[in-house]
CSV table of C-alpha atoms in Angstrom, one decimal:
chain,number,residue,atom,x,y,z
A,18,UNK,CA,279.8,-5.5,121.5
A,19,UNK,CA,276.5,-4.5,122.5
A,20,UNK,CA,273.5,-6.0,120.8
A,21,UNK,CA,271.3,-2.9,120.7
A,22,UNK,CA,272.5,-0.6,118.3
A,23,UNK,CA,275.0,-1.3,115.6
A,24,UNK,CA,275.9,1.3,113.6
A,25,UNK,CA,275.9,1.1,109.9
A,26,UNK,CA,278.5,2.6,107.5
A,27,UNK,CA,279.3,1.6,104.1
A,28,UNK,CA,282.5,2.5,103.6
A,29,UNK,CA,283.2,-0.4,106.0
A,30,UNK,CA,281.1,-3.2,103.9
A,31,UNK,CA,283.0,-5.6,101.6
A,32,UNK,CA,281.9,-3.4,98.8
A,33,UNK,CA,282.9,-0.3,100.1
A,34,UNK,CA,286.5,-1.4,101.2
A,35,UNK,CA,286.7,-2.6,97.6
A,36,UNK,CA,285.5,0.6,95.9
A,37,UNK,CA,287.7,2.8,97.9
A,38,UNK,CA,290.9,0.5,98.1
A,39,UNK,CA,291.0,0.2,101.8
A,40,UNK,CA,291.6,-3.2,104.1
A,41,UNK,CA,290.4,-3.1,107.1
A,42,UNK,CA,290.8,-5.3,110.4
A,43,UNK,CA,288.4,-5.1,113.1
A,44,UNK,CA,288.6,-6.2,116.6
A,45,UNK,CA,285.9,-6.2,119.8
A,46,UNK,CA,286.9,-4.5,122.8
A,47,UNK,CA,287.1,-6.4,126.3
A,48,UNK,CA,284.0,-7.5,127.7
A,49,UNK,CA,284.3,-4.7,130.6
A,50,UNK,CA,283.8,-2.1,127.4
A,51,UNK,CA,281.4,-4.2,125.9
A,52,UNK,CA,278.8,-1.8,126.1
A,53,UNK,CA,281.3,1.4,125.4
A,54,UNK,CA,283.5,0.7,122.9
A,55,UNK,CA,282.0,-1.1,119.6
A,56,UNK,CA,285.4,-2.0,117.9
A,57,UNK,CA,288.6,-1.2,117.0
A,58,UNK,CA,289.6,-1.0,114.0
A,59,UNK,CA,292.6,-0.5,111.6
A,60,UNK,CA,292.4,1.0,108.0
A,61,UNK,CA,295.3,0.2,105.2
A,62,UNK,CA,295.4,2.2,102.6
A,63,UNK,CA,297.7,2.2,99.6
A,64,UNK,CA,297.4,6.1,98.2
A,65,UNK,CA,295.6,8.9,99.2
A,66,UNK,CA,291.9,8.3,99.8
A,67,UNK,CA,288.9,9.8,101.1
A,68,UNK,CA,287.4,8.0,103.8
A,69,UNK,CA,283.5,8.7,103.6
A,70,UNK,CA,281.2,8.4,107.0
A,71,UNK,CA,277.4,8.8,107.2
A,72,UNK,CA,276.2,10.2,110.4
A,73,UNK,CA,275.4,7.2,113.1
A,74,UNK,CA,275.3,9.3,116.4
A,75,UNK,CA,278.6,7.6,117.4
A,76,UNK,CA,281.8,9.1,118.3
A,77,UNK,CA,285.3,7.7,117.3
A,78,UNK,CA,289.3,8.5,118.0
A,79,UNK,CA,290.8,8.2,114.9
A,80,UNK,CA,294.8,7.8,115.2
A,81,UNK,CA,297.4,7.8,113.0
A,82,UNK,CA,301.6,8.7,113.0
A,83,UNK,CA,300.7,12.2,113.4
A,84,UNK,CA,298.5,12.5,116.2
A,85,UNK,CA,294.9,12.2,117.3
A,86,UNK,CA,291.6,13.6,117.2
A,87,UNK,CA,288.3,12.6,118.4
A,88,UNK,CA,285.3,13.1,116.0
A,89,UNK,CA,281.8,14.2,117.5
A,90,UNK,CA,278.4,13.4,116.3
A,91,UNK,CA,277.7,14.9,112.4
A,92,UNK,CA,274.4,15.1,111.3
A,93,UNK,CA,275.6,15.2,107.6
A,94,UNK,CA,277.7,12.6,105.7
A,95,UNK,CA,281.4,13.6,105.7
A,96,UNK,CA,284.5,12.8,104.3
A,97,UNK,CA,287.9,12.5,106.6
A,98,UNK,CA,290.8,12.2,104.2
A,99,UNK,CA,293.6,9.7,104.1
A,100,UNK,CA,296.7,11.8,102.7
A,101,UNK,CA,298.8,9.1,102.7
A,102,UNK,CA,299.4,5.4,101.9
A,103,UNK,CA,299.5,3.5,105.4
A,104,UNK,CA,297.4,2.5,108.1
A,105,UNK,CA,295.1,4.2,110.4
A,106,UNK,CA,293.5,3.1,113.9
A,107,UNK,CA,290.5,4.0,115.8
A,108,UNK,CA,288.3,3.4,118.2
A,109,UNK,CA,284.5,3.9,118.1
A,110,UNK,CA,282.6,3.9,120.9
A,111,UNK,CA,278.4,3.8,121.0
A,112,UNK,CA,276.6,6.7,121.9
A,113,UNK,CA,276.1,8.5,124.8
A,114,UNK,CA,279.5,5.5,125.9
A,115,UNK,CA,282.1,8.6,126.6
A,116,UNK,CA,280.7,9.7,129.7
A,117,UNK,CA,281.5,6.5,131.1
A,118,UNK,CA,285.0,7.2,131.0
A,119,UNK,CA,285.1,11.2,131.4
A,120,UNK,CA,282.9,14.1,132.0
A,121,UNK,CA,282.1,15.9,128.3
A,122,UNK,CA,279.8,18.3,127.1
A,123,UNK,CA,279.7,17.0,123.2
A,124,UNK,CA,277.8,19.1,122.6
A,125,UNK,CA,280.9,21.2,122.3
A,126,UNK,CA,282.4,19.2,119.3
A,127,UNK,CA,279.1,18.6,117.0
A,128,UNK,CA,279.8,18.2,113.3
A,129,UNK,CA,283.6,18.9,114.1
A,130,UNK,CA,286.9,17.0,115.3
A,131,UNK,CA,288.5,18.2,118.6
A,132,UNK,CA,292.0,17.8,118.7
A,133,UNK,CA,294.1,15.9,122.2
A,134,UNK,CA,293.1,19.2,124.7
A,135,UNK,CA,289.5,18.1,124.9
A,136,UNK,CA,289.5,15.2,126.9
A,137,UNK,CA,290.7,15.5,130.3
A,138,UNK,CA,293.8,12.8,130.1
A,139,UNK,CA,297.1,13.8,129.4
A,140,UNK,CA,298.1,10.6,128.2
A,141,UNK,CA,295.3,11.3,125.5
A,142,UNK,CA,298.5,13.3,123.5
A,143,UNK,CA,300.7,10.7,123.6
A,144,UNK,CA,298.4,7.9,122.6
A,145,UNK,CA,299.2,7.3,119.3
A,146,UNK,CA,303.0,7.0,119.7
A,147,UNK,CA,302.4,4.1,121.9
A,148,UNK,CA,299.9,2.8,119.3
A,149,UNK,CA,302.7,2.7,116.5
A,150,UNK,CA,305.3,1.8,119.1
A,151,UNK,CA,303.6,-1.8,118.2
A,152,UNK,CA,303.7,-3.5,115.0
A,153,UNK,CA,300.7,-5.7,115.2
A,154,UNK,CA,297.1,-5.0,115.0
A,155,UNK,CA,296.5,-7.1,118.0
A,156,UNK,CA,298.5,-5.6,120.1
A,157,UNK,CA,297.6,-1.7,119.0
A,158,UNK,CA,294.4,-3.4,120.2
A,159,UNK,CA,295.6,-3.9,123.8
A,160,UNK,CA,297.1,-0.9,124.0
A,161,UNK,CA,294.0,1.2,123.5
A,162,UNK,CA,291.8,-1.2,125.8
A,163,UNK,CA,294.0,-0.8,128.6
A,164,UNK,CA,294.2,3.1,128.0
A,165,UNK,CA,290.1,3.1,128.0
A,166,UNK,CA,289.7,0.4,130.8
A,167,UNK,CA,292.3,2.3,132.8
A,168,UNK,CA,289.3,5.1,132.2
A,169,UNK,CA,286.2,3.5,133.3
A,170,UNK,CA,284.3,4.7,135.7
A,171,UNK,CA,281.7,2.2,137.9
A,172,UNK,CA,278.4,3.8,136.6
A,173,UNK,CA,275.2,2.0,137.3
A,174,UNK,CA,272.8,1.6,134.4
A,175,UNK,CA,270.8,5.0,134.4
A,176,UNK,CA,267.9,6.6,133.1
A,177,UNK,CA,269.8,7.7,130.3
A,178,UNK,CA,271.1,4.2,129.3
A,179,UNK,CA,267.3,3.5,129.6
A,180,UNK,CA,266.2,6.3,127.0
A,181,UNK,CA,268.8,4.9,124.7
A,182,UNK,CA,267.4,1.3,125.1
A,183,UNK,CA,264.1,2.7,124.5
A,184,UNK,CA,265.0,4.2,121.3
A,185,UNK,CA,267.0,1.6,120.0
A,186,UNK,CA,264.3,-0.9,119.8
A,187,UNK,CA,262.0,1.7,118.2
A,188,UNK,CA,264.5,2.0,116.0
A,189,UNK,CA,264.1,5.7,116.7
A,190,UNK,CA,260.8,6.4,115.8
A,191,UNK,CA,259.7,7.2,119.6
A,192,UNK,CA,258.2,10.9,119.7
A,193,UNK,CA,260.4,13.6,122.0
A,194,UNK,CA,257.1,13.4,124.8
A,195,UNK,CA,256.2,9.8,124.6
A,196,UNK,CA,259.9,8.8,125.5
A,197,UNK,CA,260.3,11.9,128.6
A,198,UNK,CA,257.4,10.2,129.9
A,199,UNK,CA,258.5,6.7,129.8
A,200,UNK,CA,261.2,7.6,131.7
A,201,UNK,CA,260.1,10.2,134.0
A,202,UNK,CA,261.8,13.5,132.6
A,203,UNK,CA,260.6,16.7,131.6
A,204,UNK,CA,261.1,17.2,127.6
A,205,UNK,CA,264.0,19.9,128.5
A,206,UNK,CA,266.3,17.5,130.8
A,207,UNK,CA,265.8,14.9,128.7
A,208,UNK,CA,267.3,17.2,126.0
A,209,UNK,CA,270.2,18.5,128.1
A,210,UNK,CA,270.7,15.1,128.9
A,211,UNK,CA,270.9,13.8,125.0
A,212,UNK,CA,273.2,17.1,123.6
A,213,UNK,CA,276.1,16.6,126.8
A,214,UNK,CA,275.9,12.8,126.4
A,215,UNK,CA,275.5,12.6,122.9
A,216,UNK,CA,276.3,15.9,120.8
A,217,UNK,CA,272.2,16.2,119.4
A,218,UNK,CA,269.1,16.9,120.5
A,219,UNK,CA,266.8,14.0,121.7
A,220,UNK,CA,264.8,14.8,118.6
A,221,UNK,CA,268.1,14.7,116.1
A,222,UNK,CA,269.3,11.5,117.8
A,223,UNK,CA,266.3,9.7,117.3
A,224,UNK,CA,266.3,10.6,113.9
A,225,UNK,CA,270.1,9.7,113.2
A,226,UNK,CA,268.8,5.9,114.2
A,227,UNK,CA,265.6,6.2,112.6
A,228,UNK,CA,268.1,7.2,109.1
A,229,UNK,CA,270.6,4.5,110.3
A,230,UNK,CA,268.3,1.7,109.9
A,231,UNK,CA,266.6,3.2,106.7
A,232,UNK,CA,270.4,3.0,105.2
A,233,UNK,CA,271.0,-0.4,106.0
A,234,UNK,CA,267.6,-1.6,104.7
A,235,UNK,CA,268.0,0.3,101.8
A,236,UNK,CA,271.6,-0.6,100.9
A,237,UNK,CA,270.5,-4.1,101.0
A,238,UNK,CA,267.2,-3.5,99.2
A,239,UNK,CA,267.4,0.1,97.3
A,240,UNK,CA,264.2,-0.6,95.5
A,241,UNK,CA,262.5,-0.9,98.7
A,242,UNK,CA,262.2,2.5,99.7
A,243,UNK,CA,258.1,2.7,100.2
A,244,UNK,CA,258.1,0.4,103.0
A,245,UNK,CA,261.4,1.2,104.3
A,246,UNK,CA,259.3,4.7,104.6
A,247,UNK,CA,256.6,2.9,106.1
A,248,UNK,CA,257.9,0.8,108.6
A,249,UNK,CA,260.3,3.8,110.1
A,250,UNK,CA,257.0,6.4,110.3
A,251,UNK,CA,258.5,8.3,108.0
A,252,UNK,CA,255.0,10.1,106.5
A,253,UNK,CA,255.7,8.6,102.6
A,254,UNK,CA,258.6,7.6,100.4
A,255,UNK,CA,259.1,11.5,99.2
A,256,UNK,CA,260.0,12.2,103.2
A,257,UNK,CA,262.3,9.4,103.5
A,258,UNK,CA,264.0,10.6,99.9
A,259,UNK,CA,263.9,13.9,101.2
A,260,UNK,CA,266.0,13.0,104.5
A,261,UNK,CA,268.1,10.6,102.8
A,262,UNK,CA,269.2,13.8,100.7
A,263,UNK,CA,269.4,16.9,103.6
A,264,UNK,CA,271.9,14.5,105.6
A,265,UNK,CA,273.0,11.9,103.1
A,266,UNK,CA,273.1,14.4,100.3
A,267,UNK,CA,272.6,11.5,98.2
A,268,UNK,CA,269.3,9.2,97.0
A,269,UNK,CA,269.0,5.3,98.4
A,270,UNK,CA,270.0,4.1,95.0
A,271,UNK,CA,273.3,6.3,94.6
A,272,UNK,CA,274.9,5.4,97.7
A,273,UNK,CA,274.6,2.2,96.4
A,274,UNK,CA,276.1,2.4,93.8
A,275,UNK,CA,278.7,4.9,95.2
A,276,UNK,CA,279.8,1.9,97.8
A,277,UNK,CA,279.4,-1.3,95.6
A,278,UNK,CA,280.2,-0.4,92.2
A,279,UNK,CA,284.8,-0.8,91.3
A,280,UNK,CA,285.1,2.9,90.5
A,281,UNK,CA,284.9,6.0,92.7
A,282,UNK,CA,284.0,9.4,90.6
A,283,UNK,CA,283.1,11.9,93.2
């Protein structure tokens, strides 16, 4: 797992497995994927439920009985329903990570799910047969790490990988210009370069992190919006509010409540 991004979602906390009735199991990927694959992970549900996810620049496979689909980057929170009681695997990989193993545009599948034609592996189609061939999580697990290791291509660490670095420990609050120069591209490559690798604009991936750590610090501390606002750049606490609700469509304080308190009411 790398150590510089993690992505944040709720719905995975301990409050919002309990709010939405899900178990979930989670398991690291081998350390030749450390820096591609963030987790696998298995969700158990015993009725129908909705299965909210906030926008985190990531993509994931999601896999169950009946096939599977990979999701692109979403720059609004969504919900992927769960139609039926039983368990559903994925695998989520960090951004910009699936070039590593094929050659994408994502740009292609923004804000949308792409079904098995879109990655360039026939075995993609038959993946989740051989996932529910097994029984346990663990070895679901090794199934899918030897599908994405059998994948991997020997790809020195880049320029790109360098942007990403650079904007992770900003916590995206690097300007479009100030990162192109850092690294030696001209503003338009460098946003080629972000909406292949990574589905958004340079300028709509650094503000999917920027929002990604304002979520975590404000599910933790909802009250603490002004310096959240603050220490992200964001110009005052009415921006921040206003971002939280064009992508979140929520405030700080109701997502808080939406993922910690017993009851769902949508």
């Amino acid at each position: 797992m790398s150590t510089l991004y993690q992505p944040f979602q709720p719905t995975l906390t301990a409050g919002g497995l309990h709010r939405f009735g899900m178990s979930l199991q989670l398991a690291d990927s081998s350390a030749p994927l450390r820096n591609v694959v963030h987790s696998y992970l298995q969700i158990s549900v015993d009725k129908p439920t909705p299965y909210p996810v906030m926008p985190d620049a990531t993509q994931a496979i999601y896999i169950s009985t009946e096939g599977s689909f990979i999701a692109g980057a979403y720059n609004q929170s969504f919900e992927f329903p769960l139609l039926e009681r039983g368990e559903y695997f994925g695998i989520w990989f960090y951004p910009g990570a699936l070039r590593k193993l094929f050659e994408l545009d994502l740009q292609e599948i923004t804000n949308q799910f792409a079904d098995t034609g879109f990655l360039p592996c026939t075995q993609f189609a038959t993946l989740h047969d051989r996932i529910y061939q097994q029984t346990q999580f663990s070895q679901r697990v090794k199934q899918c790490d030897q599908w994405v290791l059998s994948h991997l291509r020997e790809m020195p660490t880049d320029r790109f990988d360098q942007a990403l670095a650079l904007i992770y420990k900003a916590r995206g609050t690097l300007k479009v210009e100030q990162l192109a120069n850092q690294i030696g591209w001209s503003r338009r490559h460098l946003n080629r370069m972000f909406r292949s690798n990574t589905g958004l604009s340079t300028q709509a991936f650094c503000q999917t992190i920027r929002r990604q750590h304002a979520c975590l610090d404000l599910y933790r501390t909802p009250t603490n919006s002004l310096n959240t606002a603050i220490e992200l750049g964001y110009y005052d606490q009415a921006h921040l509010l206003n971002d939280y609700k064009k992508h979140l469509q929520a405030s700080p304080g109701s997502i808080a409540n939406r993922f910690m308190s017993d009851f769902y009411n949508p």
